[in-house]
Tab-separated table of C-alpha atoms in Angstrom:
chain	number	residue	atom	x	y	z
A	1	UNK	CA	246.392	-23.193	6.571
A	2	UNK	CA	248.744	-20.826	4.799
A	3	UNK	CA	248.751	-20.273	1.055
A	4	UNK	CA	251.911	-22.366	0.750
A	5	UNK	CA	250.268	-25.245	2.599
A	6	UNK	CA	247.198	-25.035	0.365
A	7	UNK	CA	249.385	-25.177	-2.740
A	8	UNK	CA	251.195	-28.202	-1.323
A	9	UNK	CA	247.963	-29.968	-0.441
A	10	UNK	CA	246.176	-29.360	-3.727
A	11	UNK	CA	249.313	-29.936	-5.802
A	12	UNK	CA	250.008	-33.177	-3.975
A	13	UNK	CA	246.440	-34.361	-4.520
A	14	UNK	CA	246.632	-33.559	-8.232
A	15	UNK	CA	249.938	-35.411	-8.589
A	16	UNK	CA	248.621	-38.400	-6.630
A	17	UNK	CA	245.413	-38.451	-8.690
A	18	UNK	CA	247.324	-38.312	-11.965
A	19	UNK	CA	249.906	-40.946	-11.014
A	20	UNK	CA	247.431	-43.406	-9.478
A	21	UNK	CA	244.713	-43.161	-12.150
A	22	UNK	CA	245.078	-46.836	-13.236
A	23	UNK	CA	245.001	-47.970	-9.583
A	24	UNK	CA	241.883	-45.933	-8.769
A	25	UNK	CA	240.093	-47.493	-11.724
A	26	UNK	CA	240.595	-50.916	-10.143
A	27	UNK	CA	239.590	-49.883	-6.622
A	28	UNK	CA	235.928	-50.302	-5.596
A	29	UNK	CA	235.658	-46.595	-4.718
A	30	UNK	CA	235.378	-43.332	-6.629
A	31	UNK	CA	237.977	-40.528	-6.554
A	32	UNK	CA	235.490	-38.318	-4.689
A	33	UNK	CA	235.780	-40.611	-1.659
A	34	UNK	CA	239.542	-40.051	-1.627
A	35	UNK	CA	239.105	-36.272	-1.791
A	36	UNK	CA	236.503	-36.414	0.962
A	37	UNK	CA	238.804	-38.496	3.174
A	38	UNK	CA	241.595	-35.947	2.769
A	39	UNK	CA	239.175	-33.113	3.567
A	40	UNK	CA	237.993	-34.882	6.718
A	41	UNK	CA	241.599	-35.550	7.735
A	42	UNK	CA	242.876	-31.985	7.431
A	43	UNK	CA	239.559	-30.413	8.446
A	44	UNK	CA	238.020	-29.983	11.901
A	45	UNK	CA	236.992	-33.644	12.101
A	46	UNK	CA	240.603	-34.854	12.683
A	47	UNK	CA	243.587	-32.487	12.429
A	48	UNK	CA	241.664	-29.193	12.342
A	49	UNK	CA	244.200	-27.542	10.036
A	50	UNK	CA	241.437	-25.555	8.363
A	51	UNK	CA	237.686	-25.022	8.575
A	52	UNK	CA	235.533	-23.854	5.683
A	53	UNK	CA	232.427	-22.028	6.903
A	54	UNK	CA	229.747	-22.258	4.193
A	55	UNK	CA	227.541	-19.673	5.917
A	56	UNK	CA	230.223	-16.985	5.988
A	57	UNK	CA	231.507	-17.954	2.550
A	58	UNK	CA	228.085	-18.494	0.985
A	59	UNK	CA	228.631	-15.869	-1.749
A	60	UNK	CA	231.911	-17.490	-2.829
A	61	UNK	CA	230.501	-21.010	-2.629
A	62	UNK	CA	227.432	-20.013	-4.636
A	63	UNK	CA	229.610	-18.785	-7.517
A	64	UNK	CA	231.933	-21.793	-7.382
A	65	UNK	CA	229.128	-24.353	-7.364
A	66	UNK	CA	227.214	-22.426	-10.042
A	67	UNK	CA	230.188	-22.508	-12.421
A	68	UNK	CA	230.912	-26.178	-11.739
A	69	UNK	CA	227.302	-27.224	-12.353
A	70	UNK	CA	227.194	-25.241	-15.610
A	71	UNK	CA	230.353	-26.925	-16.903
A	72	UNK	CA	229.014	-30.334	-15.929
A	73	UNK	CA	225.657	-29.685	-17.603
A	74	UNK	CA	227.417	-28.713	-20.826
A	75	UNK	CA	229.557	-31.857	-20.701
A	76	UNK	CA	226.468	-33.991	-20.085
A	77	UNK	CA	224.579	-32.349	-22.940
A	78	UNK	CA	227.236	-32.886	-25.605
A	79	UNK	CA	227.485	-36.581	-24.639
A	80	UNK	CA	223.808	-37.280	-25.319
A	81	UNK	CA	223.921	-40.148	-27.848
A	82	UNK	CA	220.521	-39.582	-29.484
A	83	UNK	CA	218.607	-36.494	-30.685
A	84	UNK	CA	215.566	-35.334	-28.797
A	85	UNK	CA	212.328	-37.214	-29.323
A	86	UNK	CA	209.615	-37.854	-26.764
A	87	UNK	CA	209.780	-41.617	-27.259
A	88	UNK	CA	213.510	-41.741	-26.504
A	89	UNK	CA	213.560	-39.053	-23.818
A	90	UNK	CA	210.291	-39.979	-22.107
A	91	UNK	CA	211.919	-41.748	-19.169
A	92	UNK	CA	214.324	-38.951	-18.140
A	93	UNK	CA	211.600	-36.337	-18.709
A	94	UNK	CA	209.313	-38.204	-16.301
A	95	UNK	CA	212.149	-38.497	-13.795
A	96	UNK	CA	212.926	-34.774	-14.024
A	97	UNK	CA	209.293	-33.743	-13.623
A	98	UNK	CA	206.998	-36.285	-11.955
A	99	UNK	CA	209.695	-37.980	-9.866
A	100	UNK	CA	211.136	-34.588	-8.965
A	101	UNK	CA	207.776	-33.387	-7.605
A	102	UNK	CA	207.171	-36.608	-5.662
A	103	UNK	CA	210.652	-36.496	-4.129
A	104	UNK	CA	210.243	-32.867	-3.062
A	105	UNK	CA	206.867	-33.670	-1.512
A	106	UNK	CA	208.138	-36.683	0.433
A	107	UNK	CA	211.181	-34.859	1.821
A	108	UNK	CA	209.046	-31.819	2.661
A	109	UNK	CA	206.596	-34.021	4.590
A	110	UNK	CA	209.444	-35.720	6.478
A	111	UNK	CA	210.997	-32.357	7.349
A	112	UNK	CA	207.687	-30.842	8.420
A	113	UNK	CA	206.310	-33.687	10.522
A	114	UNK	CA	209.486	-35.309	11.892
A	115	UNK	CA	212.134	-32.583	11.865
A	116	UNK	CA	209.852	-29.754	12.915
A	117	UNK	CA	210.758	-27.422	10.051
A	118	UNK	CA	208.275	-24.879	8.665
A	119	UNK	CA	206.456	-25.984	5.515
A	120	UNK	CA	208.365	-23.512	3.342
A	121	UNK	CA	211.680	-24.731	4.737
A	122	UNK	CA	210.619	-28.335	4.159
A	123	UNK	CA	209.787	-27.664	0.522
A	124	UNK	CA	213.053	-25.756	0.123
A	125	UNK	CA	214.987	-28.659	1.656
A	126	UNK	CA	213.175	-31.103	-0.626
A	127	UNK	CA	214.116	-29.004	-3.656
A	128	UNK	CA	217.737	-28.790	-2.486
A	129	UNK	CA	218.026	-32.562	-2.095
A	130	UNK	CA	215.806	-33.714	-4.965
A	131	UNK	CA	218.030	-33.141	-8.028
A	132	UNK	CA	220.617	-35.745	-8.920
A	133	UNK	CA	224.112	-34.413	-9.462
A	134	UNK	CA	225.899	-34.111	-12.827
A	135	UNK	CA	229.281	-33.554	-11.122
A	136	UNK	CA	229.713	-36.420	-8.648
A	137	UNK	CA	227.736	-39.003	-10.648
A	138	UNK	CA	230.160	-39.342	-13.559
A	139	UNK	CA	230.753	-43.047	-12.832
A	140	UNK	CA	227.119	-43.865	-13.635
A	141	UNK	CA	226.650	-41.384	-16.457
A	142	UNK	CA	227.329	-41.398	-20.186
A	143	UNK	CA	231.067	-41.805	-20.687
A	144	UNK	CA	231.434	-40.446	-24.232
A	145	UNK	CA	229.206	-39.125	-27.051
A	146	UNK	CA	228.815	-42.595	-28.578
A	147	UNK	CA	227.838	-44.358	-25.341
A	148	UNK	CA	224.328	-45.799	-25.875
A	149	UNK	CA	223.964	-47.560	-22.529
A	150	UNK	CA	220.327	-47.050	-21.522
A	151	UNK	CA	220.966	-46.679	-17.792
A	152	UNK	CA	223.780	-44.182	-18.261
A	153	UNK	CA	221.724	-42.212	-20.775
A	154	UNK	CA	218.755	-42.053	-18.387
A	155	UNK	CA	220.816	-40.911	-15.397
A	156	UNK	CA	222.804	-38.370	-17.419
A	157	UNK	CA	219.756	-36.908	-19.107
A	158	UNK	CA	217.849	-36.757	-15.817
A	159	UNK	CA	220.732	-34.958	-14.096
A	160	UNK	CA	220.936	-32.519	-16.995
A	161	UNK	CA	217.283	-31.579	-16.722
A	162	UNK	CA	216.453	-31.828	-13.027
A	163	UNK	CA	219.087	-29.292	-12.031
A	164	UNK	CA	216.773	-26.850	-13.789
A	165	UNK	CA	213.434	-28.430	-12.947
A	166	UNK	CA	214.223	-28.166	-9.214
A	167	UNK	CA	214.341	-24.374	-9.393
A	168	UNK	CA	210.533	-23.826	-9.321
A	169	UNK	CA	210.343	-25.778	-6.063
A	170	UNK	CA	213.242	-23.763	-4.638
A	171	UNK	CA	211.318	-20.584	-5.426
A	172	UNK	CA	208.110	-22.066	-3.979
A	173	UNK	CA	209.838	-22.870	-0.696
A	174	UNK	CA	211.419	-19.415	-0.562
A	175	UNK	CA	208.052	-17.841	-1.350
A	176	UNK	CA	206.375	-19.631	1.548
A	177	UNK	CA	209.183	-18.288	3.760
A	178	UNK	CA	208.496	-14.757	2.554
A	179	UNK	CA	211.671	-14.505	0.439
A	180	UNK	CA	210.057	-14.582	-3.012
A	181	UNK	CA	206.875	-13.238	-4.565
A	182	UNK	CA	204.425	-16.047	-5.400
A	183	UNK	CA	201.439	-13.919	-6.377
A	184	UNK	CA	197.805	-14.398	-5.410
A	185	UNK	CA	196.995	-18.099	-5.081
A	186	UNK	CA	200.519	-18.789	-6.414
A	187	UNK	CA	199.572	-17.555	-9.883
A	188	UNK	CA	202.804	-15.658	-10.475
A	189	UNK	CA	204.818	-18.686	-9.391
A	190	UNK	CA	202.917	-20.978	-11.783
A	191	UNK	CA	203.085	-18.634	-14.778
A	192	UNK	CA	206.557	-17.153	-14.339
A	193	UNK	CA	208.650	-19.576	-12.270
A	194	UNK	CA	207.213	-22.759	-13.754
A	195	UNK	CA	205.829	-22.118	-17.240
A	196	UNK	CA	207.762	-19.127	-18.569
A	197	UNK	CA	211.132	-19.896	-16.992
A	198	UNK	CA	211.073	-23.508	-18.192
A	199	UNK	CA	209.871	-22.904	-21.755
A	200	UNK	CA	212.100	-19.859	-22.222
A	201	UNK	CA	215.156	-21.696	-20.871
A	202	UNK	CA	214.707	-24.636	-23.237
A	203	UNK	CA	214.013	-22.318	-26.201
A	204	UNK	CA	217.065	-20.132	-25.541
A	205	UNK	CA	219.271	-23.191	-25.195
A	206	UNK	CA	218.057	-24.932	-28.354
A	207	UNK	CA	218.201	-21.786	-30.492
A	208	UNK	CA	221.701	-20.887	-29.278
A	209	UNK	CA	223.089	-24.392	-29.740
A	210	UNK	CA	221.699	-24.689	-33.273
A	211	UNK	CA	222.975	-21.222	-34.207
A	212	UNK	CA	226.528	-21.906	-32.977
A	213	UNK	CA	226.637	-25.287	-34.714
A	214	UNK	CA	225.630	-23.784	-38.067
A	215	UNK	CA	227.933	-20.769	-37.690
A	216	UNK	CA	230.879	-22.941	-36.722
A	217	UNK	CA	230.257	-25.277	-39.659
A	218	UNK	CA	230.115	-22.341	-42.052
A	219	UNK	CA	233.310	-20.743	-40.751
A	220	UNK	CA	235.281	-23.998	-40.903
A	221	UNK	CA	234.745	-24.264	-44.645
A	222	UNK	CA	234.299	-27.390	-46.707
A	223	UNK	CA	235.943	-29.754	-46.041
A	224	UNK	CA	235.897	-28.581	-42.396
A	225	UNK	CA	239.258	-27.739	-40.849
A	226	UNK	CA	240.513	-27.131	-37.311
A	227	UNK	CA	240.718	-23.352	-37.352
A	228	UNK	CA	238.348	-22.383	-34.537
A	229	UNK	CA	239.080	-22.253	-30.774
A	230	UNK	CA	236.561	-24.843	-29.644
A	231	UNK	CA	237.353	-24.432	-25.922
A	232	UNK	CA	236.542	-20.734	-26.087
A	233	UNK	CA	233.420	-21.395	-28.124
A	234	UNK	CA	232.128	-23.910	-25.584
A	235	UNK	CA	232.770	-21.594	-22.643
A	236	UNK	CA	231.374	-18.659	-24.585
A	237	UNK	CA	228.177	-20.561	-25.338
A	238	UNK	CA	227.766	-21.396	-21.644
A	239	UNK	CA	228.279	-17.773	-20.637
A	240	UNK	CA	226.014	-16.251	-23.276
A	241	UNK	CA	223.175	-18.728	-22.785
A	242	UNK	CA	223.269	-18.547	-19.006
A	243	UNK	CA	223.565	-14.763	-18.920
A	244	UNK	CA	220.677	-14.292	-21.333
A	245	UNK	CA	218.528	-16.722	-19.367
A	246	UNK	CA	219.147	-14.875	-16.106
A	247	UNK	CA	218.283	-11.550	-17.764
A	248	UNK	CA	214.869	-12.804	-18.899
A	249	UNK	CA	214.116	-14.837	-15.733
A	250	UNK	CA	214.516	-18.205	-17.453
A	251	UNK	CA	216.160	-21.260	-15.905
A	252	UNK	CA	219.775	-21.048	-17.042
A	253	UNK	CA	220.676	-24.607	-16.046
A	254	UNK	CA	218.050	-25.975	-18.411
A	255	UNK	CA	219.192	-23.556	-21.117
A	256	UNK	CA	222.854	-24.616	-20.926
A	257	UNK	CA	222.022	-28.327	-20.991
A	258	UNK	CA	219.726	-28.018	-24.003
A	259	UNK	CA	222.190	-25.690	-25.746
A	260	UNK	CA	224.810	-28.429	-25.476
A	261	UNK	CA	222.351	-31.078	-26.712
A	262	UNK	CA	221.281	-28.901	-29.660
A	263	UNK	CA	224.887	-28.038	-30.489
A	264	UNK	CA	225.997	-31.660	-30.622
A	265	UNK	CA	222.965	-33.013	-32.470
A	266	UNK	CA	222.990	-30.190	-35.034
A	267	UNK	CA	226.677	-30.748	-35.733
A	268	UNK	CA	226.014	-34.457	-36.263
A	269	UNK	CA	223.072	-33.664	-38.534
A	270	UNK	CA	225.191	-31.301	-40.646
A	271	UNK	CA	227.978	-33.881	-40.858
A	272	UNK	CA	225.542	-36.559	-42.069
A	273	UNK	CA	224.116	-34.144	-44.632
A	274	UNK	CA	227.612	-33.523	-45.988
A	275	UNK	CA	228.110	-37.249	-46.450
A	276	UNK	CA	224.866	-37.591	-48.393
A	277	UNK	CA	225.131	-34.359	-50.378
A	278	UNK	CA	228.777	-33.287	-50.366
A	279	UNK	CA	229.449	-29.707	-51.392
A	280	UNK	CA	232.206	-28.798	-53.829
A	281	UNK	CA	235.559	-28.428	-52.091
A	282	UNK	CA	236.940	-24.981	-51.290
A	283	UNK	CA	239.175	-23.491	-53.953
A	284	UNK	CA	241.322	-21.581	-51.496
A	285	UNK	CA	244.742	-23.357	-51.558
A	286	UNK	CA	245.358	-22.633	-47.888
A	287	UNK	CA	242.061	-24.306	-46.945
A	288	UNK	CA	242.848	-27.264	-49.179
A	289	UNK	CA	246.305	-27.690	-47.692
A	290	UNK	CA	244.877	-27.654	-44.163
A	291	UNK	CA	242.213	-30.172	-45.132
A	292	UNK	CA	244.746	-32.487	-46.739
A	293	UNK	CA	246.784	-32.421	-43.529
A	294	UNK	CA	243.890	-34.047	-41.641
A	295	UNK	CA	244.082	-37.889	-41.734
A	296	UNK	CA	241.257	-39.616	-43.573
A	297	UNK	CA	240.170	-41.523	-40.470
A	298	UNK	CA	239.991	-38.439	-38.254
A	299	UNK	CA	236.445	-37.218	-37.602
A	300	UNK	CA	235.427	-33.802	-38.810
A	301	UNK	CA	236.114	-31.080	-36.230
A	302	UNK	CA	233.161	-29.898	-34.157
A	303	UNK	CA	232.753	-27.423	-31.320
A	304	UNK	CA	231.160	-30.032	-29.055
A	305	UNK	CA	233.903	-32.625	-29.468
A	306	UNK	CA	236.703	-30.057	-29.390
A	307	UNK	CA	235.570	-28.507	-26.131
A	308	UNK	CA	234.496	-31.674	-24.314
A	309	UNK	CA	237.954	-32.794	-23.162
A	310	UNK	CA	238.732	-29.356	-21.730
A	311	UNK	CA	235.378	-29.243	-19.907
A	312	UNK	CA	235.926	-32.697	-18.408
A	313	UNK	CA	239.329	-31.617	-17.083
A	314	UNK	CA	237.727	-28.565	-15.471
A	315	UNK	CA	235.042	-30.822	-14.045
A	316	UNK	CA	237.577	-33.149	-12.420
A	317	UNK	CA	239.543	-30.247	-10.935
A	318	UNK	CA	236.358	-28.651	-9.604
A	319	UNK	CA	235.246	-31.947	-8.084
A	320	UNK	CA	238.532	-32.234	-6.206
A	321	UNK	CA	238.356	-28.711	-4.791
A	322	UNK	CA	234.703	-28.745	-3.767
A	323	UNK	CA	234.702	-32.209	-2.199
A	324	UNK	CA	237.842	-31.230	-0.296
A	325	UNK	CA	235.982	-28.178	1.030
A	326	UNK	CA	232.984	-30.343	1.988
A	327	UNK	CA	235.278	-32.469	4.144
A	328	UNK	CA	236.623	-29.286	5.698
A	329	UNK	CA	233.180	-28.126	6.818
A	330	UNK	CA	232.275	-31.063	9.042
A	331	UNK	CA	232.827	-31.441	12.777
A	332	UNK	CA	232.248	-34.667	14.669
A	333	UNK	CA	229.038	-33.242	16.140
A	334	UNK	CA	227.756	-32.498	12.608
A	335	UNK	CA	226.592	-36.110	12.486
A	336	UNK	CA	223.222	-35.744	14.159
A	337	UNK	CA	220.431	-38.312	14.079
A	338	UNK	CA	218.242	-35.732	12.351
A	339	UNK	CA	220.667	-35.449	9.431
A	340	UNK	CA	221.416	-39.167	9.170
A	341	UNK	CA	217.723	-40.064	9.457
A	342	UNK	CA	216.780	-37.608	6.724
A	343	UNK	CA	219.497	-39.003	4.449
A	344	UNK	CA	218.391	-42.593	5.002
A	345	UNK	CA	214.813	-41.583	4.235
A	346	UNK	CA	216.005	-39.812	1.086
A	347	UNK	CA	218.011	-42.807	-0.178
A	348	UNK	CA	215.755	-45.657	0.946
A	349	UNK	CA	212.275	-44.157	0.550
A	350	UNK	CA	212.007	-40.826	-1.273
A	351	UNK	CA	214.218	-41.622	-4.247
A	352	UNK	CA	212.985	-45.191	-4.949
A	353	UNK	CA	209.324	-44.259	-4.452
A	354	UNK	CA	209.608	-41.182	-6.655
A	355	UNK	CA	211.262	-43.229	-9.418
A	356	UNK	CA	208.580	-45.927	-9.148
A	357	UNK	CA	205.788	-43.354	-9.391
A	358	UNK	CA	207.458	-41.444	-12.214
A	359	UNK	CA	208.046	-44.526	-14.348
A	360	UNK	CA	204.621	-46.117	-13.857
A	361	UNK	CA	203.202	-47.038	-17.234
A	362	UNK	CA	206.568	-47.090	-19.002
A	363	UNK	CA	208.340	-50.143	-20.373
A	364	UNK	CA	211.518	-49.498	-18.426
A	365	UNK	CA	212.973	-52.816	-17.265
A	366	UNK	CA	212.794	-53.452	-13.541
A	367	UNK	CA	216.573	-53.850	-13.105
A	368	UNK	CA	217.015	-50.428	-14.709
A	369	UNK	CA	214.308	-48.943	-12.475
A	370	UNK	CA	216.040	-50.364	-9.430
A	371	UNK	CA	219.411	-48.949	-10.453
A	372	UNK	CA	217.911	-45.545	-11.259
A	373	UNK	CA	216.100	-45.594	-7.910
A	374	UNK	CA	219.351	-46.234	-6.080
A	375	UNK	CA	221.749	-43.963	-7.939
A	376	UNK	CA	220.196	-40.633	-7.045
A	377	UNK	CA	223.560	-39.068	-6.301
A	378	UNK	CA	223.393	-35.777	-4.378
A	379	UNK	CA	226.227	-33.299	-4.592
A	380	UNK	CA	227.327	-29.947	-5.927
A	381	UNK	CA	223.920	-28.972	-7.304
A	382	UNK	CA	222.393	-29.296	-3.835
A	383	UNK	CA	225.081	-27.023	-2.408
A	384	UNK	CA	224.359	-24.424	-5.085
A	385	UNK	CA	220.638	-24.290	-4.312
A	386	UNK	CA	221.376	-23.972	-0.611
A	387	UNK	CA	223.846	-21.115	-1.160
A	388	UNK	CA	221.358	-19.472	-3.533
A	389	UNK	CA	218.695	-19.476	-0.815
A	390	UNK	CA	221.142	-18.137	1.789
A	391	UNK	CA	222.163	-15.300	-0.513
A	392	UNK	CA	218.499	-14.402	-0.982
A	393	UNK	CA	217.878	-13.812	2.701
A	394	UNK	CA	217.389	-17.191	4.385
A	395	UNK	CA	217.402	-16.565	8.187
A	396	UNK	CA	220.700	-17.517	9.803
A	397	UNK	CA	219.317	-20.073	12.247
A	398	UNK	CA	217.378	-21.850	9.515
A	399	UNK	CA	220.354	-21.590	7.160
A	400	UNK	CA	222.623	-23.308	9.684
A	401	UNK	CA	220.110	-26.128	10.147
A	402	UNK	CA	219.744	-26.679	6.386
A	403	UNK	CA	223.531	-26.549	5.948
A	404	UNK	CA	224.005	-29.367	8.464
A	405	UNK	CA	221.274	-31.498	6.907
A	406	UNK	CA	222.476	-30.933	3.345
A	407	UNK	CA	226.174	-31.493	4.028
A	408	UNK	CA	225.528	-34.833	5.737
A	409	UNK	CA	223.283	-35.929	2.855
A	410	UNK	CA	225.947	-35.011	0.292
A	411	UNK	CA	228.718	-36.630	2.334
A	412	UNK	CA	226.809	-39.877	2.782
A	413	UNK	CA	225.899	-39.860	-0.912
A	414	UNK	CA	229.589	-39.645	-1.812
A	415	UNK	CA	230.366	-42.537	0.525
A	416	UNK	CA	227.392	-44.829	-0.093
A	417	UNK	CA	226.953	-44.327	-3.825
A	418	UNK	CA	230.697	-44.105	-4.385
A	419	UNK	CA	231.317	-47.523	-2.847
A	420	UNK	CA	228.343	-49.224	-4.499
A	421	UNK	CA	228.621	-47.931	-8.068
A	422	UNK	CA	231.283	-50.316	-9.370
A	423	UNK	CA	229.901	-53.537	-7.805
A	424	UNK	CA	226.334	-52.761	-8.897
A	425	UNK	CA	227.329	-51.767	-12.420
A	426	UNK	CA	229.278	-55.029	-12.684
A	427	UNK	CA	226.213	-56.979	-11.550
A	428	UNK	CA	224.049	-55.183	-14.111
A	429	UNK	CA	226.557	-55.953	-16.837
A	430	UNK	CA	226.563	-59.635	-15.882
A	431	UNK	CA	222.738	-59.657	-15.835
A	432	UNK	CA	222.627	-58.247	-19.351
A	433	UNK	CA	224.950	-60.958	-20.632
A	434	UNK	CA	222.770	-63.756	-19.309
A	435	UNK	CA	220.280	-65.298	-21.754
A	436	UNK	CA	216.701	-64.277	-20.977
A	437	UNK	CA	213.529	-66.032	-22.150
A	438	UNK	CA	211.415	-64.079	-24.624
A	439	UNK	CA	208.380	-62.283	-23.190
A	440	UNK	CA	205.091	-64.253	-23.389
């Protein structure tokens, strides 16, 4: 395809998406399915107008998916409705740790015994497919900062954390393939890739989010006024936190998510403190005039709220482009029984079993457990981990095999989860409205 044809295709998709937004909300499918269908149509599956080769373009795809995941993690973090506490966050923490490990182990066993992959490749494949996606799962995630739906909170929080908690297993798989130093008896992996990288990532994120929230509140004055560029501040926080994390070998995905959580919750805490103990108003007449111009019912400006809309727009645009490229990678012979069988095992066995094991001993309602076990959406995060491994020396033959397996899993996730999300969420809503007898 020529540049002009690409502009026509993408521009037409954007216009169609914008003009048919009310219609798509009523259809029992997600927008990602539409983008995927267009990609399959113009790609080698049907018209063969273009073919995107993820192996040759792995460096480009790694950067694109990395940026998209970071933006999505920030958006997920600022929509967290409650501050961190172990009691409230216990369920997603268990999903991002215990369930993550179980899922990686089950997929690795399937790949090793049934697909004939080396153990290191099996663990790497399990780590690639284990994390749920913060980009393609927006229909089952928290919709806005005030959304307190328990299922949406659990899925959003899990996606925010497990995109970072999967990294140690990625490094373990690469280490067993000879592409990463694990140390004697795996000691370096346990101390650096698991303990240090996780703790340092969370600490960097929390400290940065709190610092920006307090600095922004101070610079806005009292009463706070809209005089800061919140979009730039949000992007700047992502860049600084992620860059610092990479420099000190910490998990940047975890850092960005927790930076967004800390930013939002600190801003809310400062706003509540102002209501309880209001400070004297600023004497600067310019500040007073700007404050008076803000309607009484308008919430106080914050970096998290001001940057969220912009980030969500970037997220939607990125989803369109990347899903379109996924459709343009697939040939008809990409649909092998190995790939389809692995995906069915992932959806029907690995994800539900891992959720069941992870949530044992919790009070999570069984309908919620069932929904969480089903909606393990795979997507852009899986592509990033795969491109990361390729860029770090994954052998070409093995890379091609993992590309085929991963792309089919992501494609089927878009189709299966995208068509089931609206009916199942409607059923859950109806279940919640029914009267239930009190527990004995």
